[in-house]
PDB file of C-alpha atoms in Angstrom:
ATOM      1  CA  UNK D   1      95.104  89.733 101.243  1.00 42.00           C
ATOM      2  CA  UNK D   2      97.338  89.941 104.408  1.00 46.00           C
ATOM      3  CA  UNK D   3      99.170  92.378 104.290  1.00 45.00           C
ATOM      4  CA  UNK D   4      96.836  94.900 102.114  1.00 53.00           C
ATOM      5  CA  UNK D   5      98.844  97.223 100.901  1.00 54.00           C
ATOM      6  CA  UNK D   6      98.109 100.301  99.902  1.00 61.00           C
ATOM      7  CA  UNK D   7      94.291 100.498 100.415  1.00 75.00           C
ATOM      8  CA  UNK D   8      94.264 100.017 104.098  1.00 80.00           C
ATOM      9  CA  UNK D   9      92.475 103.243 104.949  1.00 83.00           C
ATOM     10  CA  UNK D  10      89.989 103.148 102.300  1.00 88.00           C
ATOM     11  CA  UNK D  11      89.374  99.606 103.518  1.00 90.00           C
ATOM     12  CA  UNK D  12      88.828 100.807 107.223  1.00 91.00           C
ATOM     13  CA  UNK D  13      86.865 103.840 106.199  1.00 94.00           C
ATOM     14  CA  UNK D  14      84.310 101.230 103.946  1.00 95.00           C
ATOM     15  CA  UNK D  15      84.133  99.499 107.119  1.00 95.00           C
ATOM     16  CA  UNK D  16      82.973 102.370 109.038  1.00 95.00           C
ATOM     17  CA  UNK D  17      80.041 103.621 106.439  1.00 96.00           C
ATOM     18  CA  UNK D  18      78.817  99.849 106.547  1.00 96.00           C
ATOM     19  CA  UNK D  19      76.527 100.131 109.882  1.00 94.00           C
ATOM     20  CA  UNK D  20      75.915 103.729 109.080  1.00 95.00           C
ATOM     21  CA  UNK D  21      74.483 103.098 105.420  1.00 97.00           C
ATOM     22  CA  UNK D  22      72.331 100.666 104.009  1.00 97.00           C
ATOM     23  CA  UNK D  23      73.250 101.808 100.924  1.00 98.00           C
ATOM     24  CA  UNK D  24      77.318 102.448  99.623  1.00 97.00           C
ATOM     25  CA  UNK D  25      78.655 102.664  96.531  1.00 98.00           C
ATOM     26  CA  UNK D  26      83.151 103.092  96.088  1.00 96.00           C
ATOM     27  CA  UNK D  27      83.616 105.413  93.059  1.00 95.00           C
ATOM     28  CA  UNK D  28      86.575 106.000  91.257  1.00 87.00           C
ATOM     29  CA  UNK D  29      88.279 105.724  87.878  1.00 79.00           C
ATOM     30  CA  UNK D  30      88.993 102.526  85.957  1.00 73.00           C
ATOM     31  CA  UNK D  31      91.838 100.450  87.577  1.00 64.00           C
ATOM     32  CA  UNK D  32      92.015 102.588  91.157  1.00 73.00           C
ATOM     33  CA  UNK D  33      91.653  99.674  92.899  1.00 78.00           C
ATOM     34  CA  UNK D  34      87.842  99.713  93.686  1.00 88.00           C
ATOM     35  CA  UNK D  35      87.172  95.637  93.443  1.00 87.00           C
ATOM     36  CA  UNK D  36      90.457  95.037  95.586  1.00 82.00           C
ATOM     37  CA  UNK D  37      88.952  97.234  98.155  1.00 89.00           C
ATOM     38  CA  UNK D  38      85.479  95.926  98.316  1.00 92.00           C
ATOM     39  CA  UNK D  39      87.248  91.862  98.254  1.00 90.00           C
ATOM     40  CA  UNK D  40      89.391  93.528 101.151  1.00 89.00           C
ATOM     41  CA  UNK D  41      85.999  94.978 103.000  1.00 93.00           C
ATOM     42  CA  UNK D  42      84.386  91.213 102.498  1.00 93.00           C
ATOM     43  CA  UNK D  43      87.647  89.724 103.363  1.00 90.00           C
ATOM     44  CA  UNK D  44      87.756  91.617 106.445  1.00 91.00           C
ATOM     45  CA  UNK D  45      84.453  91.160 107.438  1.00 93.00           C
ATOM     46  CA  UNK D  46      84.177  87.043 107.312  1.00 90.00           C
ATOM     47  CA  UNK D  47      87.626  87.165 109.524  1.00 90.00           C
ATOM     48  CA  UNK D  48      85.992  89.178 112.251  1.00 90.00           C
ATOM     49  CA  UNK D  49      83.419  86.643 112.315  1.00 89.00           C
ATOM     50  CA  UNK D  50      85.516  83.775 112.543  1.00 88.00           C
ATOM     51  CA  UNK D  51      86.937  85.618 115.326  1.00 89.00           C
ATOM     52  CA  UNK D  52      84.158  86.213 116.941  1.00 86.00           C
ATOM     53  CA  UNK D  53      82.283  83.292 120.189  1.00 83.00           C
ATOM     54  CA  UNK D  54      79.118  83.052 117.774  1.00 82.00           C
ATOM     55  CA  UNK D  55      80.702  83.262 114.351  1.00 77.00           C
ATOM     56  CA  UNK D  56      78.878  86.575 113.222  1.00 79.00           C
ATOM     57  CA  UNK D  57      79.719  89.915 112.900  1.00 86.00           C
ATOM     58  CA  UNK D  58      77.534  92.799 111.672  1.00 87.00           C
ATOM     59  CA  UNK D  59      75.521  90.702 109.475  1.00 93.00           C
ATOM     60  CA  UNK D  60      73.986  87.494 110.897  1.00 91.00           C
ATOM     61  CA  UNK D  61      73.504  85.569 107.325  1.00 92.00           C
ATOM     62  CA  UNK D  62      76.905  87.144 105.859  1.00 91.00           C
ATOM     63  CA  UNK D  63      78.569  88.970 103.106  1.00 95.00           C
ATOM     64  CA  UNK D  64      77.895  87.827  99.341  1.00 95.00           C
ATOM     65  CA  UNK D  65      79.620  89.038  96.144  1.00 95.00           C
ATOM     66  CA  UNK D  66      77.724  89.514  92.678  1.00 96.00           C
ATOM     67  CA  UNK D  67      80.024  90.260  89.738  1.00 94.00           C
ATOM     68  CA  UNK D  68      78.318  92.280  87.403  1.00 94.00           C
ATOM     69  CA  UNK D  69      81.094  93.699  84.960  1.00 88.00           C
ATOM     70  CA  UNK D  70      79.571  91.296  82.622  1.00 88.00           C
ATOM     71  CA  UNK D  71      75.792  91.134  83.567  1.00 90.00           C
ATOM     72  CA  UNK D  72      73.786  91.094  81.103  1.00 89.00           C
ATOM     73  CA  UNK D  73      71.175  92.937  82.565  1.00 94.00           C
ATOM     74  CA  UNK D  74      68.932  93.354  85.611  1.00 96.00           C
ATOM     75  CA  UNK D  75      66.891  89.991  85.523  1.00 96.00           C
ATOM     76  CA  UNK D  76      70.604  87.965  85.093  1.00 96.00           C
ATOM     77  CA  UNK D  77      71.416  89.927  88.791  1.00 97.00           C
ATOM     78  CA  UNK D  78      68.288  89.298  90.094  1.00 97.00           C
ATOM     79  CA  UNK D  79      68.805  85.696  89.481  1.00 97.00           C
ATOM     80  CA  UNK D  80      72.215  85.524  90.899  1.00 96.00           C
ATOM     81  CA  UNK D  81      70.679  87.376  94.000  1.00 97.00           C
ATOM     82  CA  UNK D  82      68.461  84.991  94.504  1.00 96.00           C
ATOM     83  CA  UNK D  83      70.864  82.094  94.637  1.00 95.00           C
ATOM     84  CA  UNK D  84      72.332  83.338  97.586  1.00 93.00           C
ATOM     85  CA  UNK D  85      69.852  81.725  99.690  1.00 92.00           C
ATOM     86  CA  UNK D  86      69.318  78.720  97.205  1.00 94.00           C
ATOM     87  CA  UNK D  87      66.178  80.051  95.536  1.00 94.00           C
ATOM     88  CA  UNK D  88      65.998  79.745  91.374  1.00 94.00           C
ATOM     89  CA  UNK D  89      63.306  83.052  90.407  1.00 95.00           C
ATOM     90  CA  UNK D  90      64.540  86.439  88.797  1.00 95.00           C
ATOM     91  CA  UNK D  91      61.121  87.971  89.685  1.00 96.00           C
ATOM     92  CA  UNK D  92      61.804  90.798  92.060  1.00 96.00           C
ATOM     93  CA  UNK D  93      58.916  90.066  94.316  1.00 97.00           C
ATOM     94  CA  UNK D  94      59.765  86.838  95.006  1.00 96.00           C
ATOM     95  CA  UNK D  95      62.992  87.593  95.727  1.00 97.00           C
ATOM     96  CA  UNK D  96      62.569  90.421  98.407  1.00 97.00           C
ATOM     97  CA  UNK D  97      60.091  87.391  99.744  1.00 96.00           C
ATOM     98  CA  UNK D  98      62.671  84.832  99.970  1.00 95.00           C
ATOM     99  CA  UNK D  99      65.321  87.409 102.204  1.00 96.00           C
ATOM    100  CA  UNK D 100      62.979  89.818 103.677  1.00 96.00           C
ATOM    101  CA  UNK D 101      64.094  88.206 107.072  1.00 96.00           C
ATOM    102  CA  UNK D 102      67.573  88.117 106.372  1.00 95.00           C
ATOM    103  CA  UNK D 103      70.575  89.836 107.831  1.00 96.00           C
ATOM    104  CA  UNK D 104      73.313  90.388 105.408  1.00 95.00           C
ATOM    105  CA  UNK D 105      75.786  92.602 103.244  1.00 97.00           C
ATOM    106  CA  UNK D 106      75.215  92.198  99.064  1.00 97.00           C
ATOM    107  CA  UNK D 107      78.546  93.523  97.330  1.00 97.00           C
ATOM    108  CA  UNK D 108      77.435  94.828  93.945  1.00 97.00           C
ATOM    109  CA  UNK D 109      80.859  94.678  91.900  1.00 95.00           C
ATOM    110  CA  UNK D 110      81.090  96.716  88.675  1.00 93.00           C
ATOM    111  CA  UNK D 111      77.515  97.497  88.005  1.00 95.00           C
ATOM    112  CA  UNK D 112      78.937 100.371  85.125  1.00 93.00           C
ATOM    113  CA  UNK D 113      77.481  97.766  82.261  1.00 91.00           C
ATOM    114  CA  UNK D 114      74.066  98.135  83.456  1.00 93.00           C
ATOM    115  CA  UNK D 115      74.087 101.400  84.622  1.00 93.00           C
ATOM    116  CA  UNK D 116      75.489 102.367  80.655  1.00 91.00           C
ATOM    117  CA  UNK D 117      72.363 101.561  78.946  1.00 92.00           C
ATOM    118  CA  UNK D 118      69.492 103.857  80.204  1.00 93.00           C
ATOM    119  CA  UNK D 119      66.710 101.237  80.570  1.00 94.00           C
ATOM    120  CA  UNK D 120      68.856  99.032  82.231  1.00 94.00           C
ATOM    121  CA  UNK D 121      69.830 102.188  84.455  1.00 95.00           C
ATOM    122  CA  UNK D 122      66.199 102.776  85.725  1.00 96.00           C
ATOM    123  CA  UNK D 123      65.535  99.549  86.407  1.00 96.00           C
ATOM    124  CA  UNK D 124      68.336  98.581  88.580  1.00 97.00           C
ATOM    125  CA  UNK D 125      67.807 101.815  90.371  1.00 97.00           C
ATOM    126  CA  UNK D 126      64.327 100.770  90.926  1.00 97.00           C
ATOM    127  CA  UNK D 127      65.043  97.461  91.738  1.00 97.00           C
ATOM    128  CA  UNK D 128      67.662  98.561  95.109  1.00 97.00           C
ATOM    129  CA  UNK D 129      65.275 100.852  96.021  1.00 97.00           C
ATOM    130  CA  UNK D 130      62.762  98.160  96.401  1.00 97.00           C
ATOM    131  CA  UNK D 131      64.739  95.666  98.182  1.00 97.00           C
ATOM    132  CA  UNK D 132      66.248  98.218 100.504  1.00 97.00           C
ATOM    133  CA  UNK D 133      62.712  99.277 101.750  1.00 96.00           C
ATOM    134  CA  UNK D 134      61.370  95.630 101.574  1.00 97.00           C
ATOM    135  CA  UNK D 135      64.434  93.643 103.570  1.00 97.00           C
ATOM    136  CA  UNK D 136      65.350  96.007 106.192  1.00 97.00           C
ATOM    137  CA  UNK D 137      68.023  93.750 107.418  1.00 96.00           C
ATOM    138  CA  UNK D 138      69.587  94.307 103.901  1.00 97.00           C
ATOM    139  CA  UNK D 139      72.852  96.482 103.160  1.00 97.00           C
ATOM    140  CA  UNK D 140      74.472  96.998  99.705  1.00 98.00           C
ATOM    141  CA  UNK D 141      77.598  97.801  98.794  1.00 98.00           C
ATOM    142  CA  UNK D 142      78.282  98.964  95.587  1.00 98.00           C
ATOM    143  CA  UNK D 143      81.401  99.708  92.989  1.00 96.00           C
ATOM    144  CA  UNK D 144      81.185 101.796  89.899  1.00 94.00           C
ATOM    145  CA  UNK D 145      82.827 105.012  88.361  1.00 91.00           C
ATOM    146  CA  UNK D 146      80.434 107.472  89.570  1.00 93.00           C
ATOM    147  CA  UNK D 147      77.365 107.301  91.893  1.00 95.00           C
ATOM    148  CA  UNK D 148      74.278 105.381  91.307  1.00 95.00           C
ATOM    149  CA  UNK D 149      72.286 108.710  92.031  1.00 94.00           C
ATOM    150  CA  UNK D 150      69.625 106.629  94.252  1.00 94.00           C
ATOM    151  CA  UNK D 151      68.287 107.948  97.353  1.00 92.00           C
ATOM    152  CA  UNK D 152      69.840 108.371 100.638  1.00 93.00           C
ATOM    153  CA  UNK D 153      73.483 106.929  98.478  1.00 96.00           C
ATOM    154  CA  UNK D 154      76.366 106.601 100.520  1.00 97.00           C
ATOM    155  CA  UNK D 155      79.420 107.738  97.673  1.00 97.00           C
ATOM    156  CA  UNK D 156      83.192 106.553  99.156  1.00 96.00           C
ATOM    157  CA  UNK D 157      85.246 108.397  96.567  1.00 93.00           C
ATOM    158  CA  UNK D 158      88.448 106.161  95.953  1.00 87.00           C
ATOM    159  CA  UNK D 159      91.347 108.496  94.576  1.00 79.00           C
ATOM    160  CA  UNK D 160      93.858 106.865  91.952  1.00 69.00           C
ATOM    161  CA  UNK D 161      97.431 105.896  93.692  1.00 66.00           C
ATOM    162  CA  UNK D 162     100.448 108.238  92.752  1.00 64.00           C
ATOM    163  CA  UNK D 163     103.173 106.731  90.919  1.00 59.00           C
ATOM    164  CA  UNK D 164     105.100 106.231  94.004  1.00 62.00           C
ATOM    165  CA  UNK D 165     102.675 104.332  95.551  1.00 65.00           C
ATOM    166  CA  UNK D 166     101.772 101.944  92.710  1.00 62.00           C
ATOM    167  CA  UNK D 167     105.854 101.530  92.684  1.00 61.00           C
ATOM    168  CA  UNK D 168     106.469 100.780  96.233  1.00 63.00           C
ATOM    169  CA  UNK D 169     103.069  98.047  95.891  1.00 60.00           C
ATOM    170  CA  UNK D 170     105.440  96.688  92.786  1.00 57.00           C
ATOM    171  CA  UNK D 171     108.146  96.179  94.695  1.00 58.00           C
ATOM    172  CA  UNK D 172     107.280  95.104  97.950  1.00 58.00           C
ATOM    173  CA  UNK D 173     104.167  92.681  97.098  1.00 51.00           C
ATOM    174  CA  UNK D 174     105.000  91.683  93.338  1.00 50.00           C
ATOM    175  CA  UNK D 175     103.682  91.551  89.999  1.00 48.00           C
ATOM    176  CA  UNK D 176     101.292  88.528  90.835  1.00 47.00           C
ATOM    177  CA  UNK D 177      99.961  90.288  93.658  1.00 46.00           C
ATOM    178  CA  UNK D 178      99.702  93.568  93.071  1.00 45.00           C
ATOM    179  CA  UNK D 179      96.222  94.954  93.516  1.00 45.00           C
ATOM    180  CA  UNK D 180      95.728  98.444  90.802  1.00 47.00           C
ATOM    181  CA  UNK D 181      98.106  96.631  88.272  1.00 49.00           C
ATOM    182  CA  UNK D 182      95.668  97.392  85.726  1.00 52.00           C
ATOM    183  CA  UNK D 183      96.967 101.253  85.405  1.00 54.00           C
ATOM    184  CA  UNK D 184     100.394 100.891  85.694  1.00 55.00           C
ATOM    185  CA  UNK D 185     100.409  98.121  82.893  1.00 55.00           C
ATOM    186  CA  UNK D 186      98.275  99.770  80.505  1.00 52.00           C
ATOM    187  CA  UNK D 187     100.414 102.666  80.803  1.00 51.00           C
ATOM    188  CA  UNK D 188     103.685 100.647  80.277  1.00 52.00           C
ATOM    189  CA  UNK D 189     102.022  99.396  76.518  1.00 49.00           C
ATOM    190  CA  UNK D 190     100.467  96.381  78.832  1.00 50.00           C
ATOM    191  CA  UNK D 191     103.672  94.755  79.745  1.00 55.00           C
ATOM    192  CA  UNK D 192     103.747  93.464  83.156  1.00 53.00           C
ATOM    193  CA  UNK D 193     107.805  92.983  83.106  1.00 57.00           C
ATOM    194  CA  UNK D 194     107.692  96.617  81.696  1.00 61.00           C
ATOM    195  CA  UNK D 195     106.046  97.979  84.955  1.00 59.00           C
ATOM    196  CA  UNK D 196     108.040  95.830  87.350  1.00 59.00           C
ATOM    197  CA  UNK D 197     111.325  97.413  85.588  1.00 62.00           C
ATOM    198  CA  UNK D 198     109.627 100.977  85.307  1.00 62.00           C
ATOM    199  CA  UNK D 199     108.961 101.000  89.487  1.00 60.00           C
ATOM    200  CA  UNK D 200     111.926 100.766  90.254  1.00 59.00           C
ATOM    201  CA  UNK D 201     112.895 104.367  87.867  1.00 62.00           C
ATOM    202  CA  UNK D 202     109.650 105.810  89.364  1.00 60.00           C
ATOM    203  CA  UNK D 203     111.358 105.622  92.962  1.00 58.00           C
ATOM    204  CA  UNK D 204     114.287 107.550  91.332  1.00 61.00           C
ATOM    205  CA  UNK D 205     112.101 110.290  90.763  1.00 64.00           C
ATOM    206  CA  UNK D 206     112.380 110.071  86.658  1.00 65.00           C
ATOM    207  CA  UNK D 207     109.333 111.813  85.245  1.00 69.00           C
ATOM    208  CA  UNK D 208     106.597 110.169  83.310  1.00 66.00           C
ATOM    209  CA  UNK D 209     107.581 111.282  80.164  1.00 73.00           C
ATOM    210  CA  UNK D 210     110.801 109.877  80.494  1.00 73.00           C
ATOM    211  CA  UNK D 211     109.715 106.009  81.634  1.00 68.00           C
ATOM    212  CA  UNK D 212     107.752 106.607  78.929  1.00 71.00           C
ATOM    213  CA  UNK D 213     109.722 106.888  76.185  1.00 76.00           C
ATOM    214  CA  UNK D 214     111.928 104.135  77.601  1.00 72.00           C
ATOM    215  CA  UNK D 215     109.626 101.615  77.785  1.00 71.00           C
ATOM    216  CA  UNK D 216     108.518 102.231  74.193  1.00 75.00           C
ATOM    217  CA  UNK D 217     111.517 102.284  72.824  1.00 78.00           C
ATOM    218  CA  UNK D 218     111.989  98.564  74.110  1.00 73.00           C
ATOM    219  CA  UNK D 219     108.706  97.365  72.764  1.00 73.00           C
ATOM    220  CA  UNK D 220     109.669  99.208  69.137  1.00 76.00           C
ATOM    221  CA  UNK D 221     112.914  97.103  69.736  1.00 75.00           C
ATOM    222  CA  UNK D 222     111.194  94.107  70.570  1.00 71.00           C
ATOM    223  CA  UNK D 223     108.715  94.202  67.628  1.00 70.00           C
ATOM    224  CA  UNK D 224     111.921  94.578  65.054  1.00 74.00           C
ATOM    225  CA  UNK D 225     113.673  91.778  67.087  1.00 71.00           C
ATOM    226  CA  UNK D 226     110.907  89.639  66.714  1.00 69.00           C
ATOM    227  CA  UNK D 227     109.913  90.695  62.908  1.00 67.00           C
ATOM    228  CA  UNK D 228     106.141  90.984  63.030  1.00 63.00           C
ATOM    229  CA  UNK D 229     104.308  91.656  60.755  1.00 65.00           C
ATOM    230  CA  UNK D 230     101.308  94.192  60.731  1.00 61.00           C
ATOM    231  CA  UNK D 231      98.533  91.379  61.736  1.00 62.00           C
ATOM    232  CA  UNK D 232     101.107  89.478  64.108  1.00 64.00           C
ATOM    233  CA  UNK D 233      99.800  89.421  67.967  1.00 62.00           C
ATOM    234  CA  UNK D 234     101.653  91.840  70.291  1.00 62.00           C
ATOM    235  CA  UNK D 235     103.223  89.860  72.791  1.00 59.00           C
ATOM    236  CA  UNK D 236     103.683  92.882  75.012  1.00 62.00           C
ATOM    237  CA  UNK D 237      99.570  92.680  75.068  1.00 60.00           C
ATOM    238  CA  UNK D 238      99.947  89.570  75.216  1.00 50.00           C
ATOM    239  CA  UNK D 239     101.177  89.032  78.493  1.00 44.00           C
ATOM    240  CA  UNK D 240      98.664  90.962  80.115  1.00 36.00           C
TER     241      UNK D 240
END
């Protein structure tokens, strides 16, 4: 993560809401770059306290990631929640027990999944309300594509990167490295070799349109070249 590129000032600006809000959530559209940001934030945060004579900074227990692209639903995040400081319950009660003395930063990743289905919604809504007024020492950072609509919300609004930017991340930090590759490769038809070739036209100022069409016309080549057949697997998708 050293050197961030790209995301710096979003990173620095998270870093400024964090003792100002208890509460934070990074919006933006799919594949802006909102995970990279809040790893950078977390990232950022442990160094400082490495740094530091006592080995804390801002939060005295430390920062903790949840992953919910895939949760289930609100119990399954409980649960992981409660983990953090060894404990094996999904009941909400016990859990704002078992941290209500605790000093820390909880990094909500991709809670769209739960906020999609409307009971689900409500009751993850509830349940940060409750631990916010029940572990004071508590802060909660959040990513999703628009705003959790709770109370007293802190919304970071995380703009897409041009198509100069995204090529000038391509070039200088690499494919394997690159942290919004997600847009740039769906747009290419999912090709990662596609996008690296593509940044390279972006920087010459072709338009959209044009890389376009390029790029397509190689995968139509490619699928002749490699005669498949209607079921066959891409292996442009593939490589994603």
């Amino acid at each position: 993560p050293d050197p961030f590129l790209g995301r710096n000032d979003a990173v620095l600006h998270v870093l400024s809401c964090l003792p100002l809000h208890r509460l934070s959530t990074i919006v933006g559209e799919c594949a802006s770059g909102k995970t990279c940001v809040a790893k950078m934030v977390i990232y950022t945060l442990q160094q400082r306290a490495a740094e530091a004579a006592d080995g804390r900074y801002l939060y005295r227990e430390g920062v903790f990631q949840i992953s919910c692209a895939t949760m289930p639903s609100l119990q399954q995040l409980v649960f992981e929640t409660a983990g953090i400081v060894g404990r094996l319950t999904s009941d909400e009660d016990e859990l704002v027990l078992a941290i209500c003395d605790k000093n820390l930063l909880i990094v909500y990743d991709g809670v769209d999944g739960l906020l999609a289905d409307k009971t689900q919604s409500v009751l993850f809504k509830t349940f940060l309300e409750k631990v916010l007024q029940g572990v004071p020492g508590l802060s909660v950072l959040c990513t999703c594509a628009r705003p959790l609509g709770v109370p007293y919300e802190n919304i970071i609004g995380l703009n897409k990167l041009s198509d100069s930017e995204l090529a000038s991340l391509i070039r200088a930090d690499g494919l394997a490295n690159f942290h919004s590759g997600d847009k740039i490769c769906i747009y290419f038809n999912g090709n990662p070799l596609a996008a690296s070739i593509a940044s390279g036209l972006l920087m010459e100022g072709m338009k959209n349109e044009e890389l376009y069409d390029i790029i397509h016309s190689h995968h139509k080549m490619d699928i002749k070249r490699l005669k498949l057949g209607e079921f066959d697997a891409d292996p442009w998708n593939d490589a994603v």
